Amino acid sequence: MKKKIVVTGGTGYIGSHTAVELINEGFEVILIDNLYNSEAIVADRIGEITGVKPELEVFDLCRRKKVSNFFNENKNISAIIHFAAYKAVGESVDKPLEYYRNNLVSLINLLYAMREFSIPSIVFSSSCTVYGQPEKLPVTEEAPVQPAISPYGNTKQIGEEIIRDTIAASKGLKAISLRYFNPIGAHPSGLIGELPRGVPENLVPFITQTASGKRDELKVFGNDYTTPDGFCIRDYLHVVDLAKAHVIAVKRMIEGKNKKRFEVFNLGTGKGVSVLEAIRSFERVSGKKLKYRITDRRAGDIEKIWADPSFANKELGWKTISSLDEAMKTAWEWEKKIRKKK
Ligand code: WQD
């Protein structure tokens, strides 16, 4: 009997890549998504990649009755992987209430359902944003969580606290929070990838859309930082490497290998890469010169952050395998593919 995993936000960027890896590992996957920022066709694409099309339930996790009905009709769920959330840092500053309501009410409804239907485990999609600008680099899980610089980042911090307190009060529950650094790239099949609606907030989709002619130029937000080349530094990891960590986390809890009932892991390469180095990587793998202009800094950007992934390496037996160039190449292949379709 296949173990059943519910993936919320399952037609989204990281959710869809994780669904592929879960199915490849022999799990039965049910996707829940309200399609606010993704498309139902992604479930078909997951089917094309794996040979098994996952069930897709379309509803809003903020509607508690809907959530309860779903879990009442779908028993024996081994774990939930919770991706569904609004995730645009800039937008969250303009729309704080929408972000707090959407990101926190959906999580709370899931935790109610876990208690009501005895669902034992949840993997929470968190972010390195919780660290703000770390004092020490590379950043470990012990680094202090800094006051959030955006409502989006705050929903990740508050989300972890809600889970921590709920786990403490409910013996049967356990959770793993995965703090992502910067996921980039797309599945090597070219069938799934990042599909940002409107103007992309993130660097790599903006780079590829500039190269494909969809955007005139990339604006680089500042090169006057105290970094070796003056540009911001981030830890860019391939989305497939990131997806694989979720499968490991789910198996860890199902097999009872978790050492505490609430565990946190940083998921990054451990290598800092500047915006300019990311641009050069894109130019290498695409053979194209990228049109970009240096502009003012973007409000809310931290200067530099990269992970110390040794805890995940050791405890989960997980590490990234794709290089920056390999990840960037899949992002470019994906961009060319979707441009062809449009
Ligand atoms: C990376 C670097 C920008 C766009 C955010 C969230 C994080 C996660 C990933 C959800 C920065 C520079 C960017 C552009 C640029 N989101 N940049 N021009 O801000 O590190 O992280 O997205 O899970 O939680 O905080 O990622 O890709 O937006 O920016 O110069 O058009 O690229 O200044 O230095 P970020 P990003």
mmCIF file of C-alpha atoms and ligand atoms in Angstrom:
data_model
loop_
_atom_site.group_PDB
_atom_site.id
_atom_site.type_symbol
_atom_site.label_atom_id
_atom_site.label_comp_id
_atom_site.label_asym_id
_atom_site.label_seq_id
_atom_site.Cartn_x
_atom_site.Cartn_y
_atom_site.Cartn_z
ATOM 1 C CA MET A 1 0.000 0.000 0.000
ATOM 2 C CA LYS A 2 1.572 3.299 -1.094
ATOM 3 C CA LYS A 3 1.960 5.912 1.607
ATOM 4 C CA LYS A 4 -0.138 9.014 0.867
ATOM 5 C CA ILE A 5 1.399 12.484 0.955
ATOM 6 C CA VAL A 6 -0.587 15.714 0.593
ATOM 7 C CA VAL A 7 1.332 18.507 -1.145
ATOM 8 C CA THR A 8 -0.273 21.932 -0.707
ATOM 9 C CA GLY A 9 0.746 24.467 -3.333
ATOM 10 C CA GLY A 10 1.451 21.349 -5.385
ATOM 11 C CA THR A 11 1.082 22.975 -8.809
ATOM 12 C CA GLY A 12 3.532 25.704 -7.789
ATOM 13 C CA TYR A 13 7.251 25.937 -8.497
ATOM 14 C CA ILE A 14 8.809 23.947 -5.641
ATOM 15 C CA GLY A 15 5.628 21.956 -4.953
ATOM 16 C CA SER A 16 5.504 20.498 -8.469
ATOM 17 C CA HIS A 17 9.183 19.547 -8.444
ATOM 18 C CA THR A 18 8.693 17.893 -5.043
ATOM 19 C CA ALA A 19 5.626 15.988 -6.287
ATOM 20 C CA VAL A 20 7.787 14.520 -9.083
ATOM 21 C CA GLU A 21 10.419 13.318 -6.627
ATOM 22 C CA LEU A 22 7.781 11.888 -4.246
ATOM 23 C CA ILE A 23 6.109 9.904 -7.036
ATOM 24 C CA ASN A 24 9.507 8.680 -8.244
ATOM 25 C CA GLU A 25 10.105 7.444 -4.684
ATOM 26 C CA GLY A 26 6.860 5.425 -4.766
ATOM 27 C CA PHE A 27 4.581 7.714 -2.754
ATOM 28 C CA GLU A 28 0.956 8.407 -3.664
ATOM 29 C CA VAL A 29 0.641 12.196 -4.009
ATOM 30 C CA ILE A 30 -2.449 14.385 -3.710
ATOM 31 C CA LEU A 31 -2.001 18.021 -4.692
ATOM 32 C CA ILE A 32 -4.038 20.819 -3.134
ATOM 33 C CA ASP A 33 -3.878 24.211 -4.809
ATOM 34 C CA ASN A 34 -6.180 27.218 -5.305
ATOM 35 C CA LEU A 35 -4.387 28.016 -8.608
ATOM 36 C CA TYR A 36 -3.923 31.635 -7.487
ATOM 37 C CA ASN A 37 -0.360 31.611 -8.770
ATOM 38 C CA SER A 38 -0.141 28.382 -10.802
ATOM 39 C CA GLU A 39 -1.988 26.323 -13.417
ATOM 40 C CA ALA A 40 -3.830 22.977 -13.241
ATOM 41 C CA ILE A 41 -1.942 21.760 -16.353
ATOM 42 C CA VAL A 42 1.108 21.305 -14.092
ATOM 43 C CA ALA A 43 -0.535 18.128 -12.683
ATOM 44 C CA ASP A 44 -0.594 16.733 -16.243
ATOM 45 C CA ARG A 45 3.056 17.659 -16.725
ATOM 46 C CA ILE A 46 3.952 15.829 -13.489
ATOM 47 C CA GLY A 47 2.109 12.851 -14.985
ATOM 48 C CA GLU A 48 4.129 13.096 -18.201
ATOM 49 C CA ILE A 49 7.400 13.151 -16.251
ATOM 50 C CA THR A 50 6.621 10.339 -13.810
ATOM 51 C CA GLY A 51 3.986 8.273 -15.617
ATOM 52 C CA VAL A 52 1.595 8.895 -12.719
ATOM 53 C CA LYS A 53 -0.669 11.959 -12.790
ATOM 54 C CA PRO A 54 -1.345 13.063 -9.194
ATOM 55 C CA GLU A 55 -4.883 13.887 -8.044
ATOM 56 C CA LEU A 56 -5.407 17.665 -7.866
ATOM 57 C CA GLU A 57 -7.949 19.165 -5.464
ATOM 58 C CA VAL A 58 -8.616 22.844 -6.165
ATOM 59 C CA PHE A 59 -9.740 24.831 -3.127
ATOM 60 C CA ASP A 60 -8.587 27.570 -0.744
ATOM 61 C CA LEU A 61 -6.907 26.323 2.428
ATOM 62 C CA CYS A 62 -8.221 29.409 4.234
ATOM 63 C CA ARG A 63 -11.688 27.815 4.155
ATOM 64 C CA ARG A 64 -11.620 25.607 7.248
ATOM 65 C CA LYS A 65 -14.724 23.589 6.313
ATOM 66 C CA LYS A 66 -13.223 22.724 2.928
ATOM 67 C CA VAL A 67 -10.013 21.610 4.598
ATOM 68 C CA SER A 68 -11.876 19.463 7.113
ATOM 69 C CA ASN A 69 -14.072 17.892 4.405
ATOM 70 C CA PHE A 70 -11.019 17.063 2.308
ATOM 71 C CA PHE A 71 -9.231 15.245 5.120
ATOM 72 C CA ASN A 72 -12.460 13.566 6.165
ATOM 73 C CA GLU A 73 -12.689 12.103 2.652
ATOM 74 C CA ASN A 74 -8.983 11.294 2.419
ATOM 75 C CA LYS A 75 -7.922 9.153 5.366
ATOM 76 C CA ASN A 76 -4.503 7.548 6.082
ATOM 77 C CA ILE A 77 -2.426 10.558 5.053
ATOM 78 C CA SER A 78 1.158 9.900 6.195
ATOM 79 C CA ALA A 79 2.341 13.499 5.901
ATOM 80 C CA ILE A 80 1.562 16.962 4.584
ATOM 81 C CA ILE A 81 4.140 19.086 2.783
ATOM 82 C CA HIS A 82 2.905 22.660 3.042
ATOM 83 C CA PHE A 83 4.091 24.980 0.250
ATOM 84 C CA ALA A 84 0.909 26.973 -0.364
ATOM 85 C CA ALA A 85 1.606 30.622 0.488
ATOM 86 C CA TYR A 86 1.995 34.041 -1.085
ATOM 87 C CA LYS A 87 5.720 34.576 -1.483
ATOM 88 C CA ALA A 88 6.530 37.941 -3.048
ATOM 89 C CA VAL A 89 8.580 39.954 -0.568
ATOM 90 C CA GLY A 90 7.857 43.331 -2.167
ATOM 91 C CA GLU A 91 4.143 42.658 -2.609
ATOM 92 C CA SER A 92 3.865 41.616 1.051
ATOM 93 C CA VAL A 93 4.955 45.126 2.116
ATOM 94 C CA ASP A 94 2.055 46.624 0.119
ATOM 95 C CA LYS A 95 -0.459 43.939 1.165
ATOM 96 C CA PRO A 96 0.406 42.826 4.727
ATOM 97 C CA LEU A 97 -3.123 41.763 5.745
ATOM 98 C CA GLU A 98 -3.555 39.570 2.674
ATOM 99 C CA TYR A 99 -0.194 37.918 3.416
ATOM 100 C CA TYR A 100 -0.876 37.351 7.141
ATOM 101 C CA ARG A 101 -4.354 36.036 6.471
ATOM 102 C CA ASN A 102 -3.442 33.775 3.544
ATOM 103 C CA ASN A 103 -0.181 32.382 4.854
ATOM 104 C CA LEU A 104 -1.214 31.907 8.489
ATOM 105 C CA VAL A 105 -4.891 30.920 8.259
ATOM 106 C CA SER A 106 -4.023 28.219 5.708
ATOM 107 C CA LEU A 107 -1.352 26.819 8.036
ATOM 108 C CA ILE A 108 -3.642 26.951 11.088
ATOM 109 C CA ASN A 109 -6.414 25.134 9.206
ATOM 110 C CA LEU A 110 -3.970 22.391 8.245
ATOM 111 C CA LEU A 111 -2.795 22.014 11.832
ATOM 112 C CA TYR A 112 -6.412 21.753 13.019
ATOM 113 C CA ALA A 113 -6.944 19.004 10.444
ATOM 114 C CA MET A 114 -3.783 17.191 11.562
ATOM 115 C CA ARG A 115 -5.146 17.129 15.097
ATOM 116 C CA GLU A 116 -8.681 16.192 14.046
ATOM 117 C CA PHE A 117 -7.641 13.397 11.666
ATOM 118 C CA SER A 118 -4.440 12.253 13.424
ATOM 119 C CA ILE A 119 -2.122 13.153 10.559
ATOM 120 C CA PRO A 120 1.275 12.630 12.147
ATOM 121 C CA SER A 121 3.727 14.798 10.182
ATOM 122 C CA ILE A 122 4.111 18.099 8.386
ATOM 123 C CA VAL A 123 7.011 19.548 6.400
ATOM 124 C CA PHE A 124 6.883 23.352 6.438
ATOM 125 C CA SER A 125 8.260 25.459 3.608
ATOM 126 C CA SER A 126 10.296 28.134 5.342
ATOM 127 C CA SER A 127 12.965 30.534 4.174
ATOM 128 C CA CYS A 128 16.402 31.899 4.983
ATOM 129 C CA THR A 129 14.574 35.218 5.177
ATOM 130 C CA VAL A 130 13.988 34.423 8.854
ATOM 131 C CA TYR A 131 17.672 35.161 9.521
ATOM 132 C CA GLY A 132 17.556 38.708 8.127
ATOM 133 C CA GLN A 133 21.165 39.845 7.684
ATOM 134 C CA PRO A 134 23.076 37.241 9.751
ATOM 135 C CA GLU A 135 25.935 38.481 11.929
ATOM 136 C CA LYS A 136 28.026 35.435 11.043
ATOM 137 C CA LEU A 137 28.339 33.680 7.654
ATOM 138 C CA PRO A 138 27.803 30.960 6.606
ATOM 139 C CA VAL A 139 24.559 30.869 8.585
ATOM 140 C CA THR A 140 23.642 27.834 10.703
ATOM 141 C CA GLU A 141 20.243 26.827 12.174
ATOM 142 C CA GLU A 142 21.455 28.200 15.525
ATOM 143 C CA ALA A 143 21.730 31.725 14.124
ATOM 144 C CA PRO A 144 19.251 34.060 15.808
ATOM 145 C CA VAL A 145 16.008 34.699 13.961
ATOM 146 C CA GLN A 146 16.059 38.460 13.348
ATOM 147 C CA PRO A 147 13.032 40.779 13.280
ATOM 148 C CA ALA A 148 11.496 40.168 9.861
ATOM 149 C CA ILE A 149 12.117 42.801 7.187
ATOM 150 C CA SER A 150 8.892 42.002 5.358
ATOM 151 C CA PRO A 151 5.435 40.646 6.197
ATOM 152 C CA TYR A 152 6.291 37.687 3.931
ATOM 153 C CA GLY A 153 9.359 36.863 6.024
ATOM 154 C CA ASN A 154 7.307 37.419 9.189
ATOM 155 C CA THR A 155 4.711 34.858 8.071
ATOM 156 C CA LYS A 156 7.530 32.306 7.839
ATOM 157 C CA GLN A 157 8.787 33.180 11.325
ATOM 158 C CA ILE A 158 5.306 33.184 12.850
ATOM 159 C CA GLY A 159 4.494 29.984 10.936
ATOM 160 C CA GLU A 160 7.443 28.210 12.536
ATOM 161 C CA GLU A 161 6.392 29.449 15.989
ATOM 162 C CA ILE A 162 2.786 28.278 15.466
ATOM 163 C CA ILE A 163 4.064 24.843 14.444
ATOM 164 C CA ARG A 164 6.545 24.712 17.345
ATOM 165 C CA ASP A 165 3.822 25.495 19.898
ATOM 166 C CA THR A 166 1.289 23.123 18.322
ATOM 167 C CA ILE A 167 3.793 20.270 18.270
ATOM 168 C CA ALA A 168 4.676 20.937 21.913
ATOM 169 C CA ALA A 169 0.995 20.648 22.865
ATOM 170 C CA SER A 170 0.154 17.603 20.739
ATOM 171 C CA LYS A 171 2.143 14.468 21.493
ATOM 172 C CA GLY A 172 1.270 12.694 18.261
ATOM 173 C CA LEU A 173 2.494 15.423 15.904
ATOM 174 C CA LYS A 174 5.939 16.098 14.453
ATOM 175 C CA ALA A 175 7.285 18.645 12.001
ATOM 176 C CA ILE A 176 10.325 19.596 9.993
ATOM 177 C CA SER A 177 10.833 23.180 8.845
ATOM 178 C CA LEU A 178 13.028 23.555 5.784
ATOM 179 C CA ARG A 179 14.659 26.977 5.423
ATOM 180 C CA TYR A 180 15.327 27.445 1.718
ATOM 181 C CA PHE A 181 17.986 29.718 0.378
ATOM 182 C CA ASN A 182 17.429 30.773 -3.233
ATOM 183 C CA PRO A 183 15.871 28.065 -5.407
ATOM 184 C CA ILE A 184 16.533 28.431 -9.156
ATOM 185 C CA GLY A 185 16.300 26.379 -12.334
ATOM 186 C CA ALA A 186 13.773 23.884 -13.665
ATOM 187 C CA HIS A 187 13.247 20.167 -14.127
ATOM 188 C CA PRO A 188 15.618 18.748 -16.800
ATOM 189 C CA SER A 189 12.575 17.458 -18.735
ATOM 190 C CA GLY A 190 11.655 21.091 -19.505
ATOM 191 C CA LEU A 191 8.056 20.233 -18.602
ATOM 192 C CA ILE A 192 7.863 22.096 -15.264
ATOM 193 C CA GLY A 193 9.632 25.175 -13.952
ATOM 194 C CA GLU A 194 9.070 28.598 -12.469
ATOM 195 C CA LEU A 195 5.986 30.304 -13.974
ATOM 196 C CA PRO A 196 6.006 33.754 -12.365
ATOM 197 C CA ARG A 197 2.772 35.605 -13.082
ATOM 198 C CA GLY A 198 3.429 39.180 -14.264
ATOM 199 C CA VAL A 199 6.782 40.836 -13.715
ATOM 200 C CA PRO A 200 9.125 38.440 -11.872
ATOM 201 C CA GLU A 201 10.379 39.590 -8.464
ATOM 202 C CA ASN A 202 13.262 37.119 -8.426
ATOM 203 C CA LEU A 203 16.616 37.465 -10.161
ATOM 204 C CA VAL A 204 16.859 34.331 -12.297
ATOM 205 C CA PRO A 205 13.448 34.455 -14.003
ATOM 206 C CA PHE A 206 14.121 38.138 -14.708
ATOM 207 C CA ILE A 207 17.481 37.226 -16.268
ATOM 208 C CA THR A 208 15.963 34.549 -18.509
ATOM 209 C CA GLN A 209 12.999 36.743 -19.499
ATOM 210 C CA THR A 210 15.411 39.548 -20.416
ATOM 211 C CA ALA A 211 17.466 37.146 -22.544
ATOM 212 C CA SER A 212 14.318 35.828 -24.265
ATOM 213 C CA GLY A 213 13.232 39.389 -25.097
ATOM 214 C CA LYS A 214 10.205 39.413 -22.802
ATOM 215 C CA ARG A 215 11.876 42.153 -20.671
ATOM 216 C CA ASP A 216 13.978 45.009 -22.074
ATOM 217 C CA GLU A 217 16.767 44.820 -19.535
ATOM 218 C CA LEU A 218 17.618 43.500 -16.094
ATOM 219 C CA LYS A 219 17.834 46.170 -13.415
ATOM 220 C CA VAL A 220 20.589 45.223 -10.970
ATOM 221 C CA PHE A 221 19.656 46.609 -7.579
ATOM 222 C CA GLY A 222 22.889 48.171 -6.446
ATOM 223 C CA ASN A 223 26.594 47.396 -6.684
ATOM 224 C CA ASP A 224 27.749 49.482 -3.739
ATOM 225 C CA TYR A 225 27.598 46.752 -1.102
ATOM 226 C CA THR A 226 30.611 45.797 1.004
ATOM 227 C CA THR A 227 31.076 42.528 -0.908
ATOM 228 C CA PRO A 228 34.105 41.570 -3.028
ATOM 229 C CA ASP A 229 32.517 42.827 -6.270
ATOM 230 C CA GLY A 230 30.020 45.232 -4.655
ATOM 231 C CA PHE A 231 26.973 43.143 -5.612
ATOM 232 C CA CYS A 232 24.598 41.326 -3.236
ATOM 233 C CA ILE A 233 25.447 37.724 -2.434
ATOM 234 C CA ARG A 234 22.964 34.823 -2.201
ATOM 235 C CA ASP A 235 23.060 30.999 -2.084
ATOM 236 C CA TYR A 236 21.413 29.709 -5.273
ATOM 237 C CA LEU A 237 20.426 26.025 -5.288
ATOM 238 C CA HIS A 238 18.808 23.906 -7.977
ATOM 239 C CA VAL A 239 15.083 23.374 -7.358
ATOM 240 C CA VAL A 240 15.428 19.608 -7.984
ATOM 241 C CA ASP A 241 18.078 19.351 -5.251
ATOM 242 C CA LEU A 242 15.701 21.269 -3.002
ATOM 243 C CA ALA A 243 12.758 18.990 -3.908
ATOM 244 C CA LYS A 244 14.757 15.906 -2.981
ATOM 245 C CA ALA A 245 15.308 17.278 0.526
ATOM 246 C CA HIS A 246 11.530 17.241 1.072
ATOM 247 C CA VAL A 247 11.319 13.528 0.238
ATOM 248 C CA ILE A 248 14.111 12.831 2.708
ATOM 249 C CA ALA A 249 12.376 14.926 5.384
ATOM 250 C CA VAL A 250 9.051 13.087 4.919
ATOM 251 C CA LYS A 251 10.766 9.680 5.052
ATOM 252 C CA ARG A 252 12.702 10.746 8.171
ATOM 253 C CA MET A 253 9.463 11.385 10.048
ATOM 254 C CA ILE A 254 7.541 8.395 8.655
ATOM 255 C CA GLU A 255 10.408 6.100 9.630
ATOM 256 C CA GLY A 256 10.645 7.711 13.082
ATOM 257 C CA LYS A 257 14.229 8.834 12.517
ATOM 258 C CA ASN A 258 13.628 12.443 13.590
ATOM 259 C CA LYS A 259 15.601 13.244 16.752
ATOM 260 C CA LYS A 260 13.179 15.922 17.980
ATOM 261 C CA ARG A 261 9.486 16.407 17.228
ATOM 262 C CA PHE A 262 10.286 19.777 15.652
ATOM 263 C CA GLU A 263 13.442 20.012 13.554
ATOM 264 C CA VAL A 264 14.793 22.833 11.375
ATOM 265 C CA PHE A 265 17.235 22.514 8.457
ATOM 266 C CA ASN A 266 18.986 25.056 6.230
ATOM 267 C CA LEU A 267 18.877 23.998 2.581
ATOM 268 C CA GLY A 268 21.565 25.690 0.506
ATOM 269 C CA THR A 269 24.758 24.939 -1.387
ATOM 270 C CA GLY A 270 26.982 26.583 1.226
ATOM 271 C CA LYS A 271 28.444 28.842 -1.482
ATOM 272 C CA GLY A 272 27.753 32.568 -1.809
ATOM 273 C CA VAL A 273 27.259 33.897 -5.347
ATOM 274 C CA SER A 274 27.003 37.599 -6.259
ATOM 275 C CA VAL A 275 24.421 38.982 -8.687
ATOM 276 C CA LEU A 276 27.249 39.679 -11.153
ATOM 277 C CA GLU A 277 28.528 36.097 -10.838
ATOM 278 C CA ALA A 278 24.984 34.857 -11.485
ATOM 279 C CA ILE A 279 24.800 37.035 -14.611
ATOM 280 C CA ARG A 280 28.181 35.718 -15.789
ATOM 281 C CA SER A 281 26.969 32.147 -15.178
ATOM 282 C CA PHE A 282 23.908 32.811 -17.324
ATOM 283 C CA GLU A 283 26.077 34.299 -20.108
ATOM 284 C CA ARG A 284 28.372 31.238 -20.012
ATOM 285 C CA VAL A 285 25.601 28.669 -20.280
ATOM 286 C CA SER A 286 23.469 30.604 -22.807
ATOM 287 C CA GLY A 287 26.241 32.089 -24.926
ATOM 288 C CA LYS A 288 24.260 35.348 -24.786
ATOM 289 C CA LYS A 289 25.342 38.750 -23.512
ATOM 290 C CA LEU A 290 22.799 39.920 -20.932
ATOM 291 C CA LYS A 291 21.499 43.496 -21.104
ATOM 292 C CA TYR A 292 21.526 44.944 -17.587
ATOM 293 C CA ARG A 293 21.741 48.308 -15.863
ATOM 294 C CA ILE A 294 22.868 49.073 -12.318
ATOM 295 C CA THR A 295 20.158 50.954 -10.414
ATOM 296 C CA ASP A 296 19.549 51.883 -6.776
ATOM 297 C CA ARG A 297 19.368 49.248 -4.088
ATOM 298 C CA ARG A 298 15.992 47.505 -3.568
ATOM 299 C CA ALA A 299 14.392 48.277 -0.209
ATOM 300 C CA GLY A 300 14.512 45.281 2.089
ATOM 301 C CA ASP A 301 17.418 43.532 0.377
ATOM 302 C CA ILE A 302 20.034 42.168 2.728
ATOM 303 C CA GLU A 303 23.654 42.395 1.625
ATOM 304 C CA LYS A 304 24.853 38.821 1.805
ATOM 305 C CA ILE A 305 23.720 35.410 2.975
ATOM 306 C CA TRP A 306 24.725 31.831 2.311
ATOM 307 C CA ALA A 307 24.025 28.614 4.179
ATOM 308 C CA ASP A 308 26.071 26.356 6.340
ATOM 309 C CA PRO A 309 24.305 23.165 5.147
ATOM 310 C CA SER A 310 26.363 20.806 7.294
ATOM 311 C CA PHE A 311 23.448 19.930 9.611
ATOM 312 C CA ALA A 312 21.274 18.824 6.662
ATOM 313 C CA ASN A 313 24.295 17.112 5.070
ATOM 314 C CA LYS A 314 24.916 15.109 8.241
ATOM 315 C CA GLU A 315 21.402 14.534 9.631
ATOM 316 C CA LEU A 316 19.474 14.154 6.376
ATOM 317 C CA GLY A 317 22.298 12.798 4.258
ATOM 318 C CA TRP A 318 21.295 15.545 1.790
ATOM 319 C CA LYS A 319 23.464 17.905 -0.203
ATOM 320 C CA THR A 320 23.119 19.847 -3.429
ATOM 321 C CA ILE A 321 24.600 18.185 -6.489
ATOM 322 C CA SER A 322 23.919 20.691 -9.295
ATOM 323 C CA SER A 323 26.403 23.490 -9.906
ATOM 324 C CA LEU A 324 25.311 27.089 -10.461
ATOM 325 C CA ASP A 325 25.910 26.738 -14.213
ATOM 326 C CA GLU A 326 23.908 23.501 -14.388
ATOM 327 C CA ALA A 327 21.002 25.095 -12.515
ATOM 328 C CA MET A 328 21.177 28.248 -14.643
ATOM 329 C CA LYS A 329 21.178 26.150 -17.828
ATOM 330 C CA THR A 330 17.915 24.432 -16.842
ATOM 331 C CA ALA A 331 16.393 27.854 -16.136
ATOM 332 C CA TRP A 332 17.355 29.020 -19.621
ATOM 333 C CA GLU A 333 16.115 25.785 -21.302
ATOM 334 C CA TRP A 334 12.794 26.208 -19.483
ATOM 335 C CA GLU A 335 12.486 29.872 -20.525
ATOM 336 C CA LYS A 336 13.078 28.992 -24.189
ATOM 337 C CA LYS A 337 10.501 26.221 -23.952
ATOM 338 C CA ILE A 338 7.730 28.384 -22.462
ATOM 339 C CA ARG A 339 8.527 31.275 -24.800
ATOM 340 C CA LYS A 340 7.998 28.874 -27.716
ATOM 341 C CA LYS A 341 4.559 27.931 -26.317
ATOM 342 C CA LYS A 342 3.347 31.538 -25.828
HETATM 343 C C1 WQD B 1 18.291 37.943 -5.373
HETATM 344 C C2 WQD B 1 19.291 39.055 -5.636
HETATM 345 C C3 WQD B 1 18.387 41.280 -5.546
HETATM 346 C C4 WQD B 1 15.797 40.879 -9.028
HETATM 347 C C5 WQD B 1 13.544 36.248 -2.062
HETATM 348 C C6 WQD B 1 12.830 35.897 -0.799
HETATM 349 C C7 WQD B 1 13.117 34.473 -0.427
HETATM 350 C C8 WQD B 1 12.739 33.605 -1.577
HETATM 351 C C9 WQD B 1 13.563 33.996 -2.810
HETATM 352 C C10 WQD B 1 10.470 32.825 -1.505
HETATM 353 C C11 WQD B 1 19.100 40.242 -4.695
HETATM 354 C C12 WQD B 1 18.887 40.941 -6.940
HETATM 355 C C13 WQD B 1 16.710 40.602 -8.025
HETATM 356 C C14 WQD B 1 16.115 41.870 -10.002
HETATM 357 C C15 WQD B 1 18.232 42.229 -8.933
HETATM 358 N N1 WQD B 1 11.356 33.746 -1.856
HETATM 359 N N2 WQD B 1 17.892 41.265 -7.985
HETATM 360 N N3 WQD B 1 17.321 42.505 -9.920
HETATM 361 O O1 WQD B 1 15.346 38.628 -2.429
HETATM 362 O O2 WQD B 1 17.246 36.949 -2.121
HETATM 363 O O3 WQD B 1 14.921 36.202 -1.814
HETATM 364 O O4 WQD B 1 13.221 35.356 -3.087
HETATM 365 O O5 WQD B 1 10.633 31.788 -0.979
HETATM 366 O O6 WQD B 1 12.338 34.141 0.696
HETATM 367 O O7 WQD B 1 13.316 36.726 0.241
HETATM 368 O O8 WQD B 1 15.730 36.743 -4.085
HETATM 369 O O9 WQD B 1 15.831 36.647 -6.536
HETATM 370 O O10 WQD B 1 14.493 38.526 -5.430
HETATM 371 O O11 WQD B 1 16.989 38.547 -5.346
HETATM 372 O O12 WQD B 1 19.306 42.841 -8.873
HETATM 373 O O13 WQD B 1 15.336 42.196 -10.937
HETATM 374 O O14 WQD B 1 19.088 39.548 -6.950
HETATM 375 O O15 WQD B 1 18.752 42.601 -5.192
HETATM 376 O O16 WQD B 1 20.375 40.750 -4.372
HETATM 377 P P1 WQD B 1 15.873 37.246 -2.571
HETATM 378 P P2 WQD B 1 15.687 37.615 -5.414
#
